[in-house]
C-alpha atoms as a PDB file:
ATOM      1  CA  MET A   1     -51.830  19.097 205.460  1.00  0.00           C
ATOM      2  CA  LYS A   2     -53.077  17.706 208.728  1.00  0.00           C
ATOM      3  CA  GLN A   3     -50.899  18.331 211.715  1.00  0.00           C
ATOM      4  CA  LEU A   4     -49.239  15.333 213.335  1.00  0.00           C
ATOM      5  CA  LEU A   5     -50.713  15.206 216.841  1.00  0.00           C
ATOM      6  CA  SER A   6     -49.190  13.855 220.065  1.00  0.00           C
ATOM      7  CA  THR A   7     -50.935  11.041 221.912  1.00  0.00           C
ATOM      8  CA  GLN A   8     -52.509  13.481 224.382  1.00  0.00           C
ATOM      9  CA  ASP A   9     -53.663  15.678 221.527  1.00  0.00           C
ATOM     10  CA  LEU A  10     -55.249  12.640 219.885  1.00  0.00           C
ATOM     11  CA  ILE A  11     -57.126  11.852 223.118  1.00  0.00           C
ATOM     12  CA  MET A  12     -58.460  15.437 223.188  1.00  0.00           C
ATOM     13  CA  HIS A  13     -59.335  15.219 219.478  1.00  0.00           C
ATOM     14  CA  MET A  14     -61.360  12.020 220.093  1.00  0.00           C
ATOM     15  CA  LYS A  15     -63.170  13.605 223.041  1.00  0.00           C
ATOM     16  CA  ASN A  16     -64.077  16.541 220.832  1.00  0.00           C
ATOM     17  CA  LYS A  17     -65.525  14.049 218.349  1.00  0.00           C
ATOM     18  CA  GLY A  18     -67.703  12.528 221.078  1.00  0.00           C
ATOM     19  CA  ILE A  19     -65.601   9.435 221.754  1.00  0.00           C
ATOM     20  CA  GLN A  20     -65.852   8.564 225.459  1.00  0.00           C
ATOM     21  CA  PHE A  21     -63.415   7.053 227.945  1.00  0.00           C
ATOM     22  CA  ASN A  22     -65.742   5.535 230.567  1.00  0.00           C
ATOM     23  CA  ILE A  23     -64.656   1.920 230.055  1.00  0.00           C
ATOM     24  CA  THR A  24     -61.066   2.509 229.043  1.00  0.00           C
ATOM     25  CA  ASN A  25     -59.691   5.562 230.845  1.00  0.00           C
ATOM     26  CA  GLU A  26     -57.581   8.213 229.127  1.00  0.00           C
ATOM     27  CA  GLN A  27     -54.308   6.954 230.610  1.00  0.00           C
ATOM     28  CA  SER A  28     -54.934   3.359 229.435  1.00  0.00           C
ATOM     29  CA  ALA A  29     -56.047   4.630 226.020  1.00  0.00           C
ATOM     30  CA  SER A  30     -52.850   6.701 225.723  1.00  0.00           C
ATOM     31  CA  GLU A  31     -50.696   3.655 226.542  1.00  0.00           C
ATOM     32  CA  TYR A  32     -52.633   1.557 224.013  1.00  0.00           C
ATOM     33  CA  LEU A  33     -52.049   4.113 221.261  1.00  0.00           C
ATOM     34  CA  GLU A  34     -48.352   4.345 222.090  1.00  0.00           C
ATOM     35  CA  HIS A  35     -47.590   0.638 222.294  1.00  0.00           C
ATOM     36  CA  ASN A  36     -50.348  -1.386 220.566  1.00  0.00           C
ATOM     37  CA  ASN A  37     -52.015   0.497 217.742  1.00  0.00           C
ATOM     38  CA  TYR A  38     -51.962   3.844 215.987  1.00  0.00           C
ATOM     39  CA  PHE A  39     -54.776   6.338 215.728  1.00  0.00           C
ATOM     40  CA  PHE A  40     -55.350   6.251 211.993  1.00  0.00           C
ATOM     41  CA  LYS A  41     -56.082   2.484 212.043  1.00  0.00           C
ATOM     42  CA  LEU A  42     -58.065   2.586 215.253  1.00  0.00           C
ATOM     43  CA  ALA A  43     -60.165   5.537 214.106  1.00  0.00           C
ATOM     44  CA  SER A  44     -61.205   3.693 210.983  1.00  0.00           C
ATOM     45  CA  TYR A  45     -63.699   1.639 212.968  1.00  0.00           C
ATOM     46  CA  ARG A  46     -65.621   4.768 213.979  1.00  0.00           C
ATOM     47  CA  ASN A  47     -67.244   4.596 210.524  1.00  0.00           C
ATOM     48  CA  ASN A  48     -69.521   1.975 212.051  1.00  0.00           C
ATOM     49  CA  TYR A  49     -71.100   4.672 214.200  1.00  0.00           C
ATOM     50  CA  THR A  50     -73.418   7.534 213.421  1.00  0.00           C
ATOM     51  CA  LYS A  51     -73.026  11.172 214.272  1.00  0.00           C
ATOM     52  CA  ARG A  52     -75.552  13.417 215.921  1.00  0.00           C
ATOM     53  CA  GLN A  53     -77.285  15.610 213.357  1.00  0.00           C
ATOM     54  CA  ARG A  54     -78.731  18.354 215.572  1.00  0.00           C
ATOM     55  CA  GLY A  55     -78.364  20.149 218.845  1.00  0.00           C
ATOM     56  CA  GLN A  56     -75.443  21.137 220.984  1.00  0.00           C
ATOM     57  CA  PHE A  57     -73.459  17.990 220.136  1.00  0.00           C
ATOM     58  CA  ALA A  58     -74.097  17.932 216.417  1.00  0.00           C
ATOM     59  CA  GLY A  59     -71.232  16.278 214.532  1.00  0.00           C
ATOM     60  CA  GLN A  60     -70.157  14.138 217.490  1.00  0.00           C
ATOM     61  CA  TYR A  61     -70.443  10.367 217.525  1.00  0.00           C
ATOM     62  CA  GLU A  62     -73.341   8.734 219.311  1.00  0.00           C
ATOM     63  CA  ASN A  63     -72.686   6.135 221.985  1.00  0.00           C
ATOM     64  CA  LEU A  64     -69.069   5.521 221.056  1.00  0.00           C
ATOM     65  CA  GLU A  65     -66.491   4.461 223.611  1.00  0.00           C
ATOM     66  CA  PHE A  66     -62.748   4.151 222.961  1.00  0.00           C
ATOM     67  CA  ALA A  67     -63.104   0.580 224.288  1.00  0.00           C
ATOM     68  CA  TYR A  68     -65.456  -0.229 221.379  1.00  0.00           C
ATOM     69  CA  LEU A  69     -62.846   0.873 218.836  1.00  0.00           C
ATOM     70  CA  LYS A  70     -60.172  -1.102 220.650  1.00  0.00           C
ATOM     71  CA  GLU A  71     -62.300  -4.207 220.658  1.00  0.00           C
ATOM     72  CA  LEU A  72     -63.104  -3.896 216.962  1.00  0.00           C
ATOM     73  CA  ALA A  73     -59.418  -3.540 216.156  1.00  0.00           C
ATOM     74  CA  ILE A  74     -58.557  -6.689 218.123  1.00  0.00           C
ATOM     75  CA  ILE A  75     -61.330  -8.710 216.547  1.00  0.00           C
ATOM     76  CA  ASP A  76     -60.308  -7.468 213.109  1.00  0.00           C
ATOM     77  CA  MET A  77     -56.754  -8.616 213.750  1.00  0.00           C
ATOM     78  CA  HIS A  78     -57.880 -12.117 214.689  1.00  0.00           C
ATOM     79  CA  LEU A  79     -60.129 -12.245 211.602  1.00  0.00           C
ATOM     80  CA  ARG A  80     -57.309 -11.171 209.264  1.00  0.00           C
ATOM     81  CA  TYR A  81     -54.965 -13.760 210.669  1.00  0.00           C
ATOM     82  CA  LEU A  82     -57.508 -16.563 210.197  1.00  0.00           C
ATOM     83  CA  ILE A  83     -58.452 -15.398 206.708  1.00  0.00           C
ATOM     84  CA  LEU A  84     -54.807 -15.307 205.702  1.00  0.00           C
ATOM     85  CA  GLN A  85     -54.360 -18.915 206.867  1.00  0.00           C
ATOM     86  CA  MET A  86     -57.376 -19.963 204.839  1.00  0.00           C
ATOM     87  CA  CYS A  87     -56.107 -18.130 201.791  1.00  0.00           C
ATOM     88  CA  LEU A  88     -52.729 -19.897 202.046  1.00  0.00           C
ATOM     89  CA  ASP A  89     -54.616 -23.234 202.150  1.00  0.00           C
ATOM     90  CA  ILE A  90     -56.536 -22.192 199.061  1.00  0.00           C
ATOM     91  CA  GLU A  91     -53.376 -21.126 197.253  1.00  0.00           C
ATOM     92  CA  HIS A  92     -51.927 -24.589 197.867  1.00  0.00           C
ATOM     93  CA  HIS A  93     -55.050 -26.285 196.587  1.00  0.00           C
ATOM     94  CA  ILE A  94     -55.224 -24.107 193.500  1.00  0.00           C
ATOM     95  CA  LYS A  95     -51.746 -25.351 192.628  1.00  0.00           C
ATOM     96  CA  LEU A  96     -52.809 -28.928 193.262  1.00  0.00           C
ATOM     97  CA  LEU A  97     -55.895 -28.577 191.041  1.00  0.00           C
ATOM     98  CA  LEU A  98     -54.028 -26.822 188.224  1.00  0.00           C
ATOM     99  CA  ILE A  99     -51.016 -29.127 188.120  1.00  0.00           C
ATOM    100  CA  LYS A 100     -53.179 -32.244 188.264  1.00  0.00           C
ATOM    101  CA  ASP A 101     -55.455 -31.049 185.462  1.00  0.00           C
ATOM    102  CA  ILE A 102     -52.495 -30.192 183.307  1.00  0.00           C
ATOM    103  CA  ALA A 103     -50.953 -33.610 183.967  1.00  0.00           C
ATOM    104  CA  ASP A 104     -54.223 -35.221 182.858  1.00  0.00           C
ATOM    105  CA  ASN A 105     -54.556 -32.995 179.776  1.00  0.00           C
ATOM    106  CA  PRO A 106     -53.149 -34.738 176.667  1.00  0.00           C
ATOM    107  CA  TYR A 107     -52.947 -31.412 174.832  1.00  0.00           C
ATOM    108  CA  GLU A 108     -50.740 -29.617 177.370  1.00  0.00           C
ATOM    109  CA  ASP A 109     -47.193 -30.409 178.406  1.00  0.00           C
ATOM    110  CA  GLY A 110     -46.825 -27.888 181.235  1.00  0.00           C
ATOM    111  CA  TYR A 111     -44.390 -25.710 179.254  1.00  0.00           C
ATOM    112  CA  THR A 112     -46.578 -24.464 176.381  1.00  0.00           C
ATOM    113  CA  LEU A 113     -49.022 -22.920 178.840  1.00  0.00           C
ATOM    114  CA  ILE A 114     -46.328 -20.842 180.546  1.00  0.00           C
ATOM    115  CA  ASN A 115     -44.897 -19.584 177.211  1.00  0.00           C
ATOM    116  CA  LYS A 116     -48.378 -18.543 176.109  1.00  0.00           C
ATOM    117  CA  PHE A 117     -49.201 -16.963 179.479  1.00  0.00           C
ATOM    118  CA  ASP A 118     -45.858 -15.073 179.632  1.00  0.00           C
ATOM    119  CA  PRO A 119     -44.870 -14.603 175.988  1.00  0.00           C
ATOM    120  CA  SER A 120     -42.512 -11.714 176.677  1.00  0.00           C
ATOM    121  CA  LYS A 121     -40.977 -13.540 179.639  1.00  0.00           C
ATOM    122  CA  ASP A 122     -41.482 -10.467 181.780  1.00  0.00           C
ATOM    123  CA  ILE A 123     -42.731 -12.530 184.750  1.00  0.00           C
ATOM    124  CA  ARG A 124     -39.783 -14.894 184.484  1.00  0.00           C
ATOM    125  CA  LYS A 125     -37.328 -11.988 184.165  1.00  0.00           C
ATOM    126  CA  ASN A 126     -38.747 -10.488 187.344  1.00  0.00           C
ATOM    127  CA  LEU A 127     -38.272 -13.813 189.107  1.00  0.00           C
ATOM    128  CA  LEU A 128     -34.609 -13.734 188.165  1.00  0.00           C
ATOM    129  CA  LYS A 129     -34.217 -10.142 189.352  1.00  0.00           C
ATOM    130  CA  GLN A 130     -35.602 -11.084 192.773  1.00  0.00           C
ATOM    131  CA  ALA A 131     -33.646 -14.354 193.030  1.00  0.00           C
ATOM    132  CA  ASN A 132     -31.051 -13.014 195.482  1.00  0.00           C
ATOM    133  CA  SER A 133     -33.719 -12.205 198.044  1.00  0.00           C
ATOM    134  CA  SER A 134     -35.886 -15.309 197.336  1.00  0.00           C
ATOM    135  CA  TYR A 135     -36.046 -18.425 199.464  1.00  0.00           C
ATOM    136  CA  ALA A 136     -36.460 -20.253 196.180  1.00  0.00           C
ATOM    137  CA  SER A 137     -33.286 -18.882 194.595  1.00  0.00           C
ATOM    138  CA  ASP A 138     -31.948 -22.364 193.832  1.00  0.00           C
ATOM    139  CA  LEU A 139     -35.077 -23.160 191.861  1.00  0.00           C
ATOM    140  CA  ILE A 140     -34.912 -19.877 189.947  1.00  0.00           C
ATOM    141  CA  TYR A 141     -31.228 -20.316 189.025  1.00  0.00           C
ATOM    142  CA  LYS A 142     -31.879 -23.869 187.916  1.00  0.00           C
ATOM    143  CA  TYR A 143     -33.947 -22.556 184.998  1.00  0.00           C
ATOM    144  CA  LYS A 144     -31.967 -19.362 184.527  1.00  0.00           C
ATOM    145  CA  GLN A 145     -30.518 -20.143 181.076  1.00  0.00           C
ATOM    146  CA  SER A 146     -33.614 -21.405 179.250  1.00  0.00           C
ATOM    147  CA  SER A 147     -36.411 -19.787 181.311  1.00  0.00           C
ATOM    148  CA  ASP A 148     -38.399 -22.952 180.488  1.00  0.00           C
ATOM    149  CA  TYR A 149     -39.979 -23.547 183.822  1.00  0.00           C
ATOM    150  CA  PRO A 150     -42.140 -26.652 184.215  1.00  0.00           C
ATOM    151  CA  ILE A 151     -45.596 -25.856 185.563  1.00  0.00           C
ATOM    152  CA  TYR A 152     -44.907 -27.220 189.038  1.00  0.00           C
ATOM    153  CA  ALA A 153     -41.803 -25.015 189.379  1.00  0.00           C
ATOM    154  CA  PHE A 154     -43.491 -21.946 187.962  1.00  0.00           C
ATOM    155  CA  CYS A 155     -46.414 -22.276 190.381  1.00  0.00           C
ATOM    156  CA  GLU A 156     -43.985 -22.347 193.304  1.00  0.00           C
ATOM    157  CA  LEU A 157     -42.382 -19.027 192.285  1.00  0.00           C
ATOM    158  CA  ILE A 158     -45.253 -16.722 191.218  1.00  0.00           C
ATOM    159  CA  SER A 159     -47.410 -14.582 193.504  1.00  0.00           C
ATOM    160  CA  PHE A 160     -50.944 -15.458 194.485  1.00  0.00           C
ATOM    161  CA  GLY A 161     -52.260 -12.875 192.031  1.00  0.00           C
ATOM    162  CA  GLU A 162     -50.245 -14.272 189.161  1.00  0.00           C
ATOM    163  CA  LEU A 163     -51.376 -17.776 190.076  1.00  0.00           C
ATOM    164  CA  VAL A 164     -54.978 -16.707 189.871  1.00  0.00           C
ATOM    165  CA  ASN A 165     -54.300 -15.071 186.448  1.00  0.00           C
ATOM    166  CA  LEU A 166     -52.569 -18.278 185.252  1.00  0.00           C
ATOM    167  CA  TYR A 167     -55.471 -20.352 186.460  1.00  0.00           C
ATOM    168  CA  LYS A 168     -57.946 -18.126 184.553  1.00  0.00           C
ATOM    169  CA  PHE A 169     -55.746 -18.169 181.433  1.00  0.00           C
ATOM    170  CA  TYR A 170     -55.579 -21.972 181.449  1.00  0.00           C
ATOM    171  CA  SER A 171     -59.365 -22.246 181.923  1.00  0.00           C
ATOM    172  CA  LYS A 172     -59.957 -20.069 178.907  1.00  0.00           C
ATOM    173  CA  MET A 173     -57.235 -21.754 176.837  1.00  0.00           C
ATOM    174  CA  CYS A 174     -58.656 -25.216 177.583  1.00  0.00           C
ATOM    175  CA  PRO A 175     -62.414 -24.690 177.942  1.00  0.00           C
ATOM    176  CA  THR A 176     -63.079 -28.437 177.665  1.00  0.00           C
ATOM    177  CA  ARG A 177     -61.297 -28.926 180.979  1.00  0.00           C
ATOM    178  CA  ASP A 178     -64.539 -28.013 182.791  1.00  0.00           C
ATOM    179  CA  THR A 179     -63.889 -29.878 186.042  1.00  0.00           C
ATOM    180  CA  LEU A 180     -61.916 -26.975 187.511  1.00  0.00           C
ATOM    181  CA  PRO A 181     -63.745 -24.499 189.749  1.00  0.00           C
ATOM    182  CA  LYS A 182     -64.666 -21.225 188.134  1.00  0.00           C
ATOM    183  CA  SER A 183     -61.868 -18.692 188.092  1.00  0.00           C
ATOM    184  CA  ASN A 184     -64.145 -15.680 188.760  1.00  0.00           C
ATOM    185  CA  LEU A 185     -64.484 -16.628 192.421  1.00  0.00           C
ATOM    186  CA  LEU A 186     -60.761 -16.506 192.969  1.00  0.00           C
ATOM    187  CA  TYR A 187     -60.456 -12.742 192.450  1.00  0.00           C
ATOM    188  CA  PRO A 188     -62.473 -11.799 195.588  1.00  0.00           C
ATOM    189  CA  ILE A 189     -60.318 -14.293 197.495  1.00  0.00           C
ATOM    190  CA  ARG A 190     -57.174 -12.687 196.081  1.00  0.00           C
ATOM    191  CA  ASN A 191     -58.429  -9.226 197.172  1.00  0.00           C
ATOM    192  CA  LEU A 192     -59.301 -10.436 200.660  1.00  0.00           C
ATOM    193  CA  ARG A 193     -55.943 -12.179 200.959  1.00  0.00           C
ATOM    194  CA  ASN A 194     -54.059  -9.062 199.927  1.00  0.00           C
ATOM    195  CA  ALA A 195     -56.032  -6.902 202.378  1.00  0.00           C
ATOM    196  CA  SER A 196     -55.347  -9.326 205.217  1.00  0.00           C
ATOM    197  CA  ALA A 197     -51.669  -9.691 204.368  1.00  0.00           C
ATOM    198  CA  HIS A 198     -51.229  -5.886 204.329  1.00  0.00           C
ATOM    199  CA  SER A 199     -53.149  -5.506 207.581  1.00  0.00           C
ATOM    200  CA  ASN A 200     -55.946  -3.435 206.031  1.00  0.00           C
ATOM    201  CA  CYS A 201     -59.045  -2.920 208.165  1.00  0.00           C
ATOM    202  CA  LEU A 202     -61.829  -5.328 207.164  1.00  0.00           C
ATOM    203  CA  ILE A 203     -64.714  -4.340 209.446  1.00  0.00           C
ATOM    204  CA  TYR A 204     -64.253  -0.582 209.366  1.00  0.00           C
ATOM    205  CA  LYS A 205     -67.519   0.257 207.555  1.00  0.00           C
ATOM    206  CA  LEU A 206     -70.447  -2.191 207.674  1.00  0.00           C
ATOM    207  CA  HIS A 207     -73.111  -0.007 206.062  1.00  0.00           C
ATOM    208  CA  GLY A 208     -73.805   2.115 203.015  1.00  0.00           C
ATOM    209  CA  ALA A 209     -71.669   0.073 200.576  1.00  0.00           C
ATOM    210  CA  LYS A 210     -72.585  -0.582 196.954  1.00  0.00           C
ATOM    211  CA  HIS A 211     -70.228  -3.358 195.934  1.00  0.00           C
ATOM    212  CA  THR A 212     -71.473  -5.506 193.040  1.00  0.00           C
ATOM    213  CA  SER A 213     -71.531  -9.122 194.017  1.00  0.00           C
ATOM    214  CA  VAL A 214     -70.443 -12.057 191.867  1.00  0.00           C
ATOM    215  CA  LYS A 215     -73.570 -13.762 190.504  1.00  0.00           C
ATOM    216  CA  ASP A 216     -72.405 -17.222 191.498  1.00  0.00           C
ATOM    217  CA  ILE A 217     -71.991 -16.343 195.201  1.00  0.00           C
ATOM    218  CA  ASN A 218     -75.322 -14.581 195.178  1.00  0.00           C
ATOM    219  CA  GLN A 219     -76.992 -17.806 194.060  1.00  0.00           C
ATOM    220  CA  VAL A 220     -75.089 -19.842 196.646  1.00  0.00           C
ATOM    221  CA  ILE A 221     -76.027 -17.546 199.555  1.00  0.00           C
ATOM    222  CA  SER A 222     -79.635 -17.576 198.412  1.00  0.00           C
ATOM    223  CA  GLN A 223     -79.711 -21.291 199.344  1.00  0.00           C
ATOM    224  CA  ILE A 224     -78.992 -20.596 203.048  1.00  0.00           C
ATOM    225  CA  PRO A 225     -82.445 -20.931 204.734  1.00  0.00           C
ATOM    226  CA  THR A 226     -81.554 -18.679 207.690  1.00  0.00           C
ATOM    227  CA  ILE A 227     -80.659 -15.693 205.473  1.00  0.00           C
ATOM    228  CA  SER A 228     -83.434 -13.596 203.983  1.00  0.00           C
ATOM    229  CA  THR A 229     -83.364 -12.083 200.476  1.00  0.00           C
ATOM    230  CA  SER A 230     -83.151  -8.541 201.810  1.00  0.00           C
ATOM    231  CA  SER A 231     -80.328  -9.459 204.156  1.00  0.00           C
ATOM    232  CA  ARG A 232     -78.415 -11.233 201.386  1.00  0.00           C
ATOM    233  CA  LEU A 233     -78.665  -8.266 198.992  1.00  0.00           C
ATOM    234  CA  LYS A 234     -77.753  -5.812 201.717  1.00  0.00           C
ATOM    235  CA  TYR A 235     -74.646  -7.556 203.085  1.00  0.00           C
ATOM    236  CA  LEU A 236     -73.238  -8.977 199.875  1.00  0.00           C
ATOM    237  CA  SER A 237     -72.992  -5.377 198.708  1.00  0.00           C
ATOM    238  CA  ILE A 238     -70.374  -4.812 201.488  1.00  0.00           C
ATOM    239  CA  ARG A 239     -67.097  -5.834 199.935  1.00  0.00           C
ATOM    240  CA  PRO A 240     -65.312  -7.542 202.863  1.00  0.00           C
ATOM    241  CA  ILE A 241     -68.473  -9.533 203.716  1.00  0.00           C
ATOM    242  CA  HIS A 242     -68.981 -10.500 200.042  1.00  0.00           C
ATOM    243  CA  ASP A 243     -65.351 -11.645 199.716  1.00  0.00           C
ATOM    244  CA  PHE A 244     -65.597 -13.514 203.017  1.00  0.00           C
ATOM    245  CA  ALA A 245     -68.659 -15.345 201.692  1.00  0.00           C
ATOM    246  CA  VAL A 246     -66.696 -16.364 198.590  1.00  0.00           C
ATOM    247  CA  LEU A 247     -63.807 -17.514 200.808  1.00  0.00           C
ATOM    248  CA  LEU A 248     -66.099 -19.739 202.920  1.00  0.00           C
ATOM    249  CA  TYR A 249     -67.802 -21.240 199.888  1.00  0.00           C
ATOM    250  CA  TRP A 250     -64.644 -21.864 197.864  1.00  0.00           C
ATOM    251  CA  TYR A 251     -62.885 -23.369 200.839  1.00  0.00           C
ATOM    252  CA  THR A 252     -65.579 -25.892 201.793  1.00  0.00           C
ATOM    253  CA  SER A 253     -66.247 -26.744 198.146  1.00  0.00           C
ATOM    254  CA  ASN A 254     -62.690 -27.382 196.952  1.00  0.00           C
ATOM    255  CA  VAL A 255     -60.321 -27.957 199.887  1.00  0.00           C
ATOM    256  CA  LYS A 256     -60.357 -31.731 200.256  1.00  0.00           C
ATOM    257  CA  SER A 257     -58.294 -32.115 203.439  1.00  0.00           C
ATOM    258  CA  ASP A 258     -60.653 -33.197 206.287  1.00  0.00           C
ATOM    259  CA  GLY A 259     -57.939 -32.207 208.777  1.00  0.00           C
ATOM    260  CA  LEU A 260     -57.725 -28.669 207.420  1.00  0.00           C
ATOM    261  CA  LEU A 261     -61.497 -28.299 207.235  1.00  0.00           C
ATOM    262  CA  ARG A 262     -61.909 -29.344 210.829  1.00  0.00           C
ATOM    263  CA  LYS A 263     -59.036 -27.113 211.953  1.00  0.00           C
ATOM    264  CA  ARG A 264     -60.416 -24.046 210.187  1.00  0.00           C
ATOM    265  CA  LYS A 265     -63.913 -24.753 211.525  1.00  0.00           C
ATOM    266  CA  ARG A 266     -62.493 -24.810 215.087  1.00  0.00           C
ATOM    267  CA  GLY A 267     -60.742 -21.492 214.402  1.00  0.00           C
ATOM    268  CA  LEU A 268     -63.831 -19.856 212.954  1.00  0.00           C
ATOM    269  CA  TYR A 269     -66.102 -21.106 215.754  1.00  0.00           C
ATOM    270  CA  ARG A 270     -63.694 -19.937 218.430  1.00  0.00           C
ATOM    271  CA  LEU A 271     -63.528 -16.508 216.802  1.00  0.00           C
ATOM    272  CA  PHE A 272     -67.233 -16.053 215.984  1.00  0.00           C
ATOM    273  CA  PHE A 273     -68.862 -17.735 218.954  1.00  0.00           C
ATOM    274  CA  GLN A 274     -66.356 -17.062 221.692  1.00  0.00           C
ATOM    275  CA  ARG A 275     -63.945 -14.196 221.023  1.00  0.00           C
ATOM    276  CA  MET A 276     -66.365 -11.971 219.093  1.00  0.00           C
ATOM    277  CA  ARG A 277     -68.937 -12.403 221.858  1.00  0.00           C
ATOM    278  CA  GLU A 278     -66.590 -11.715 224.720  1.00  0.00           C
ATOM    279  CA  HIS A 279     -67.803  -8.129 224.930  1.00  0.00           C
ATOM    280  CA  LYS A 280     -71.074  -8.446 223.053  1.00  0.00           C
ATOM    281  CA  GLU A 281     -72.604  -5.778 225.299  1.00  0.00           C
ATOM    282  CA  TYR A 282     -70.424  -3.238 223.509  1.00  0.00           C
ATOM    283  CA  PHE A 283     -72.270  -3.714 220.226  1.00  0.00           C
ATOM    284  CA  SER A 284     -75.777  -4.779 221.234  1.00  0.00           C
ATOM    285  CA  SER A 285     -77.167  -1.333 220.392  1.00  0.00           C
ATOM    286  CA  ASN A 286     -75.227  -0.932 217.116  1.00  0.00           C
ATOM    287  CA  GLN A 287     -77.330  -2.525 214.408  1.00  0.00           C
ATOM    288  CA  TYR A 288     -74.655  -2.117 211.753  1.00  0.00           C
ATOM    289  CA  ILE A 289     -72.223  -4.320 213.681  1.00  0.00           C
ATOM    290  CA  TYR A 290     -74.766  -6.665 215.258  1.00  0.00           C
ATOM    291  CA  ASN A 291     -76.562  -7.546 212.025  1.00  0.00           C
ATOM    292  CA  ALA A 292     -73.366  -7.878 209.994  1.00  0.00           C
ATOM    293  CA  TYR A 293     -72.058 -10.282 212.659  1.00  0.00           C
ATOM    294  CA  ARG A 294     -75.229 -12.376 212.555  1.00  0.00           C
ATOM    295  CA  PHE A 295     -75.071 -12.570 208.752  1.00  0.00           C
ATOM    296  CA  CYS A 296     -71.455 -13.772 208.792  1.00  0.00           C
ATOM    297  CA  ALA A 297     -72.085 -16.163 211.673  1.00  0.00           C
ATOM    298  CA  LYS A 298     -74.925 -17.796 209.717  1.00  0.00           C
ATOM    299  CA  MET A 299     -72.580 -18.351 206.760  1.00  0.00           C
ATOM    300  CA  VAL A 300     -69.927 -19.905 208.984  1.00  0.00           C
ATOM    301  CA  ILE A 301     -72.449 -22.325 210.433  1.00  0.00           C
ATOM    302  CA  TYR A 302     -73.926 -23.185 207.061  1.00  0.00           C
ATOM    303  CA  PHE A 303     -70.689 -23.789 205.167  1.00  0.00           C
ATOM    304  CA  PHE A 304     -68.924 -25.744 207.927  1.00  0.00           C
ATOM    305  CA  LYS A 305     -71.903 -27.708 209.264  1.00  0.00           C
ATOM    306  CA  ASP A 306     -70.600 -30.995 207.902  1.00  0.00           C
ATOM    307  CA  TYR A 307     -67.153 -30.817 209.527  1.00  0.00           C
END
């Protein structure tokens, strides 16, 4: 088991790993670790840097300042917050699309679907178990006796993951209802949403990944004239970037609120073209970070160009 180190021990540990304190001094770094972030999360971003392979300093990181890690952590936080907002917008629009399609479907009454999707009523039983701590307890208790939730009530109560599963189930159950967006693109969004909601690091490793991309998003990104084939294949194999691409595409293709689209564009532009470039000199020599940034920035421009 690894020993739990004090803040000063962690500073020494980082120095032994080649992390430097020329921009942020050791005292400021210590205060940051005590009050703003913890070492395990901050250290994750060091995976974007290479280690020396030979010589006296073999095994130490090359050109890595504590300030670089701190800046990546702050940018990652802003990115997660914005992604989470976009995922909440998408969750709302999935409900809109699903409920509207069911209402227009003469072969579905909004109850049959739920009984087929949850035949054992396990999902509905879990809703009842959690009713006391739910903000929707009145709605849960309203259908306590029969468990026959109408589709609009059921959608309000289930998690994002269950909503995606329900959406996929309905698409397969009613294949003729082909106006709905494909369900396969919702799973990367679900994963990205969960990672953001749980404060997982998104930009901790921007190289060496082998994630298999969804065919549909590969085809979409291939239409962006500013992105080369080699760049597309390389960066869509990095899971957070792949899922971010799906998020941008799904959002601009299916969210119909002009107000939301303009608002999210402003947020993305402020983040990518102002905040991320605030200390661009920190990353100008790191091709992993610089090229990944350029790839994502090109997608942001392409997908939101009309808003």
